Amino acid sequence: MKTMVRTQLPKLDTLSMVTMGLLMAVQLVVSRFTISNQFMRLSFTFLVAALLAKWFGPWWGMMTAALVDIVGTLMTGGPYFVGFTISAIVGSLIYALFFYRQPITWWRIIVAQLLVVVLVNIGLNSEWLVIMYHTPLWGILPVRLMKEAVTTPIQIVLLYVVLKSHVIQNLEHRLKTKA
């Protein structure tokens, strides 16, 4: 007898779909508000991406990350590059692997954020910039490393504060119990 492995997306009820859509909209809005200067840019979209991954898991998290990246690029009118969509998907996967159906601990947040920083922000995104702008990696890497050294501790603390907040935990409980 042949056994077939079936992979399918977890089903969503109406509350989950609406919540997911609202979080995607929030992520698009939040992406417009950044703290930046000539060399550094800090956006808070990673918080919404982490929430989506925590609440809805890897499959829905990766799909929403891709969709938000594509729609966000279309809204700005900037050039679309598929590499950044891949980066968004990988970042969401990392968050989901560490946060989905897992207790939130400092250890999980630190490791997840460090993986996002090293693999996505420094690794993949630097490669995409090199490809797009024909810039040598060693020309952009020092500035990117400095930016990540400054922003990563801030992001770790913000992730902990948001994911451990009573409001977020109550919303997550409501999503799970769906009365």
mmCIF file of C-alpha atoms in Angstrom:
data_model
loop_
_atom_site.group_PDB
_atom_site.id
_atom_site.type_symbol
_atom_site.label_atom_id
_atom_site.label_comp_id
_atom_site.label_asym_id
_atom_site.label_seq_id
_atom_site.Cartn_x
_atom_site.Cartn_y
_atom_site.Cartn_z
ATOM 1 C CA MET A 1 0.000 0.000 0.000
ATOM 2 C CA LYS A 2 1.323 3.385 -1.014
ATOM 3 C CA THR A 3 1.307 6.211 1.519
ATOM 4 C CA MET A 4 0.943 9.737 0.227
ATOM 5 C CA VAL A 5 2.170 12.725 2.196
ATOM 6 C CA ARG A 6 -0.161 15.682 1.775
ATOM 7 C CA THR A 7 0.857 19.194 2.575
ATOM 8 C CA GLN A 8 -1.793 21.829 2.821
ATOM 9 C CA LEU A 9 -2.214 25.217 4.371
ATOM 10 C CA PRO A 10 -3.869 25.345 7.766
ATOM 11 C CA LYS A 11 -7.479 26.441 7.349
ATOM 12 C CA LEU A 12 -8.436 29.913 8.472
ATOM 13 C CA ASP A 13 -11.733 31.001 9.929
ATOM 14 C CA THR A 14 -13.217 34.443 9.327
ATOM 15 C CA LEU A 15 -11.638 36.009 12.426
ATOM 16 C CA SER A 16 -8.199 34.746 11.434
ATOM 17 C CA MET A 17 -8.556 36.002 7.857
ATOM 18 C CA VAL A 18 -9.688 39.435 9.010
ATOM 19 C CA THR A 19 -6.891 39.610 11.595
ATOM 20 C CA MET A 20 -4.328 38.570 9.011
ATOM 21 C CA GLY A 21 -5.605 41.174 6.555
ATOM 22 C CA LEU A 22 -5.526 43.891 9.210
ATOM 23 C CA LEU A 23 -1.978 42.982 10.211
ATOM 24 C CA MET A 24 -0.898 43.083 6.569
ATOM 25 C CA ALA A 25 -2.456 46.544 6.225
ATOM 26 C CA VAL A 26 -0.748 47.666 9.433
ATOM 27 C CA GLN A 27 2.566 46.380 8.095
ATOM 28 C CA LEU A 28 2.133 48.404 4.901
ATOM 29 C CA VAL A 29 1.320 51.542 6.889
ATOM 30 C CA VAL A 30 4.127 51.025 9.403
ATOM 31 C CA SER A 31 6.609 50.609 6.540
ATOM 32 C CA ARG A 32 6.003 54.273 5.664
ATOM 33 C CA PHE A 33 7.206 55.427 9.088
ATOM 34 C CA THR A 34 10.904 54.913 9.649
ATOM 35 C CA ILE A 35 13.612 56.416 11.788
ATOM 36 C CA SER A 36 16.505 57.164 9.502
ATOM 37 C CA ASN A 37 19.490 59.248 8.581
ATOM 38 C CA GLN A 38 21.977 59.091 5.695
ATOM 39 C CA PHE A 39 23.410 55.727 6.703
ATOM 40 C CA MET A 40 20.794 54.016 8.830
ATOM 41 C CA ARG A 41 17.116 53.174 8.576
ATOM 42 C CA LEU A 42 15.025 51.563 11.304
ATOM 43 C CA SER A 43 11.567 50.354 10.413
ATOM 44 C CA PHE A 44 9.138 48.593 12.724
ATOM 45 C CA THR A 45 7.686 46.230 10.132
ATOM 46 C CA PHE A 46 9.637 43.338 11.660
ATOM 47 C CA LEU A 47 7.275 43.486 14.654
ATOM 48 C CA VAL A 48 4.209 42.882 12.489
ATOM 49 C CA ALA A 49 6.017 40.175 10.509
ATOM 50 C CA ALA A 50 6.901 38.431 13.776
ATOM 51 C CA LEU A 51 3.279 38.654 14.959
ATOM 52 C CA LEU A 52 1.974 37.186 11.702
ATOM 53 C CA ALA A 53 4.479 34.342 11.907
ATOM 54 C CA LYS A 54 3.733 33.718 15.597
ATOM 55 C CA TRP A 55 -0.044 33.699 15.237
ATOM 56 C CA PHE A 56 -0.490 32.012 11.850
ATOM 57 C CA GLY A 57 2.591 29.848 11.412
ATOM 58 C CA PRO A 58 5.183 29.446 8.703
ATOM 59 C CA TRP A 59 2.957 28.934 5.645
ATOM 60 C CA TRP A 60 0.627 31.875 6.179
ATOM 61 C CA GLY A 61 3.485 33.981 7.526
ATOM 62 C CA MET A 62 5.595 33.402 4.419
ATOM 63 C CA MET A 63 2.661 34.029 2.077
ATOM 64 C CA THR A 64 1.716 37.277 3.796
ATOM 65 C CA ALA A 65 5.372 38.379 3.828
ATOM 66 C CA ALA A 66 5.597 37.862 0.063
ATOM 67 C CA LEU A 67 2.292 39.614 -0.579
ATOM 68 C CA VAL A 68 3.142 42.598 1.648
ATOM 69 C CA ASP A 69 6.532 42.948 -0.045
ATOM 70 C CA ILE A 70 4.998 42.930 -3.533
ATOM 71 C CA VAL A 71 2.115 45.268 -2.662
ATOM 72 C CA GLY A 72 4.463 47.593 -0.762
ATOM 73 C CA THR A 73 6.751 47.848 -3.772
ATOM 74 C CA LEU A 74 3.792 48.553 -6.063
ATOM 75 C CA MET A 75 2.537 51.266 -3.682
ATOM 76 C CA THR A 76 5.875 53.070 -3.627
ATOM 77 C CA GLY A 77 6.379 52.830 -7.362
ATOM 78 C CA GLY A 78 9.932 51.669 -6.802
ATOM 79 C CA PRO A 79 11.628 48.930 -8.784
ATOM 80 C CA TYR A 80 10.527 45.423 -7.885
ATOM 81 C CA PHE A 81 13.248 42.879 -7.223
ATOM 82 C CA VAL A 82 12.265 39.299 -6.395
ATOM 83 C CA GLY A 83 15.268 38.903 -4.089
ATOM 84 C CA PHE A 84 13.717 41.135 -1.453
ATOM 85 C CA THR A 85 10.538 39.057 -1.591
ATOM 86 C CA ILE A 86 12.686 35.983 -0.928
ATOM 87 C CA SER A 87 14.276 37.819 1.997
ATOM 88 C CA ALA A 88 10.859 38.642 3.442
ATOM 89 C CA ILE A 89 9.810 34.994 3.112
ATOM 90 C CA VAL A 90 12.975 33.702 4.788
ATOM 91 C CA GLY A 91 12.661 36.237 7.628
ATOM 92 C CA SER A 92 9.060 35.207 8.235
ATOM 93 C CA LEU A 93 10.047 31.534 8.217
ATOM 94 C CA ILE A 94 12.717 32.175 10.844
ATOM 95 C CA TYR A 95 10.240 34.013 13.073
ATOM 96 C CA ALA A 96 7.673 31.225 12.657
ATOM 97 C CA LEU A 97 10.187 28.492 13.497
ATOM 98 C CA PHE A 98 11.039 30.221 16.762
ATOM 99 C CA PHE A 99 7.699 31.758 17.781
ATOM 100 C CA TYR A 100 4.794 29.721 16.339
ATOM 101 C CA ARG A 101 3.225 27.628 19.100
ATOM 102 C CA GLN A 102 6.288 28.281 21.258
ATOM 103 C CA PRO A 103 6.656 30.201 24.512
ATOM 104 C CA ILE A 104 8.296 33.581 24.070
ATOM 105 C CA THR A 105 11.662 33.668 25.823
ATOM 106 C CA TRP A 106 14.672 35.927 25.602
ATOM 107 C CA TRP A 107 16.655 33.021 24.131
ATOM 108 C CA ARG A 108 14.161 32.444 21.298
ATOM 109 C CA ILE A 109 13.974 36.141 20.454
ATOM 110 C CA ILE A 110 17.738 36.657 20.494
ATOM 111 C CA VAL A 111 18.484 33.617 18.321
ATOM 112 C CA ALA A 112 15.636 34.364 15.880
ATOM 113 C CA GLN A 113 16.649 37.998 15.477
ATOM 114 C CA LEU A 114 20.337 37.157 15.102
ATOM 115 C CA LEU A 115 19.462 34.634 12.372
ATOM 116 C CA VAL A 116 17.334 37.241 10.584
ATOM 117 C CA VAL A 117 20.163 39.758 10.855
ATOM 118 C CA VAL A 118 22.919 37.430 9.649
ATOM 119 C CA LEU A 119 21.058 35.390 7.014
ATOM 120 C CA VAL A 120 18.566 37.949 5.699
ATOM 121 C CA ASN A 121 19.731 41.486 6.430
ATOM 122 C CA ILE A 122 23.483 41.046 6.043
ATOM 123 C CA GLY A 123 23.528 37.964 3.811
ATOM 124 C CA LEU A 124 20.664 37.990 1.331
ATOM 125 C CA ASN A 125 19.842 41.711 1.280
ATOM 126 C CA SER A 126 23.489 42.658 0.769
ATOM 127 C CA GLU A 127 23.661 40.236 -2.144
ATOM 128 C CA TRP A 128 20.510 41.714 -3.669
ATOM 129 C CA LEU A 129 21.969 45.222 -3.406
ATOM 130 C CA VAL A 130 25.189 44.062 -5.068
ATOM 131 C CA ILE A 131 23.165 42.537 -7.922
ATOM 132 C CA MET A 132 20.823 45.512 -8.322
ATOM 133 C CA TYR A 133 23.333 48.324 -8.110
ATOM 134 C CA HIS A 134 26.515 46.571 -9.343
ATOM 135 C CA THR A 135 28.256 47.641 -6.154
ATOM 136 C CA PRO A 136 31.105 45.630 -4.668
ATOM 137 C CA LEU A 137 30.086 43.794 -1.498
ATOM 138 C CA TRP A 138 33.042 45.166 0.417
ATOM 139 C CA GLY A 139 31.863 48.684 -0.401
ATOM 140 C CA ILE A 140 28.479 48.293 1.318
ATOM 141 C CA LEU A 141 29.247 45.677 3.974
ATOM 142 C CA PRO A 142 30.900 47.929 6.608
ATOM 143 C CA VAL A 143 27.951 50.333 6.670
ATOM 144 C CA ARG A 144 25.448 47.460 6.777
ATOM 145 C CA LEU A 145 27.348 45.770 9.636
ATOM 146 C CA MET A 146 27.403 49.022 11.608
ATOM 147 C CA LYS A 147 23.663 49.522 11.052
ATOM 148 C CA GLU A 148 22.875 45.987 12.230
ATOM 149 C CA ALA A 149 25.132 46.371 15.275
ATOM 150 C CA VAL A 150 23.116 49.420 16.333
ATOM 151 C CA THR A 151 19.598 48.253 15.436
ATOM 152 C CA THR A 152 19.702 44.575 16.463
ATOM 153 C CA PRO A 153 19.673 45.127 20.252
ATOM 154 C CA ILE A 154 16.796 47.604 19.819
ATOM 155 C CA GLN A 155 14.873 45.097 17.710
ATOM 156 C CA ILE A 156 15.438 42.300 20.248
ATOM 157 C CA VAL A 157 14.074 44.412 23.103
ATOM 158 C CA LEU A 158 11.103 45.621 21.041
ATOM 159 C CA LEU A 159 10.244 42.056 19.988
ATOM 160 C CA TYR A 160 10.292 40.922 23.611
ATOM 161 C CA VAL A 161 8.168 43.840 24.816
ATOM 162 C CA VAL A 162 5.578 43.429 22.056
ATOM 163 C CA LEU A 163 5.339 39.633 22.044
ATOM 164 C CA LYS A 164 5.157 39.437 25.850
ATOM 165 C CA SER A 165 2.645 42.280 26.239
ATOM 166 C CA HIS A 166 -0.696 41.399 27.804
ATOM 167 C CA VAL A 167 -2.606 42.956 24.912
ATOM 168 C CA ILE A 168 -0.856 40.759 22.336
ATOM 169 C CA GLN A 169 -1.234 37.668 24.514
ATOM 170 C CA ASN A 170 -4.965 38.377 24.987
ATOM 171 C CA LEU A 171 -5.434 38.816 21.232
ATOM 172 C CA GLU A 172 -3.581 35.573 20.598
ATOM 173 C CA HIS A 173 -5.789 33.789 23.140
ATOM 174 C CA ARG A 174 -8.902 35.117 21.374
ATOM 175 C CA LEU A 175 -7.623 33.889 18.031
ATOM 176 C CA LYS A 176 -6.962 30.436 19.473
ATOM 177 C CA THR A 177 -10.296 30.056 21.296
ATOM 178 C CA LYS A 178 -12.532 31.628 18.604
ATOM 179 C CA ALA A 179 -15.817 31.712 20.431
#
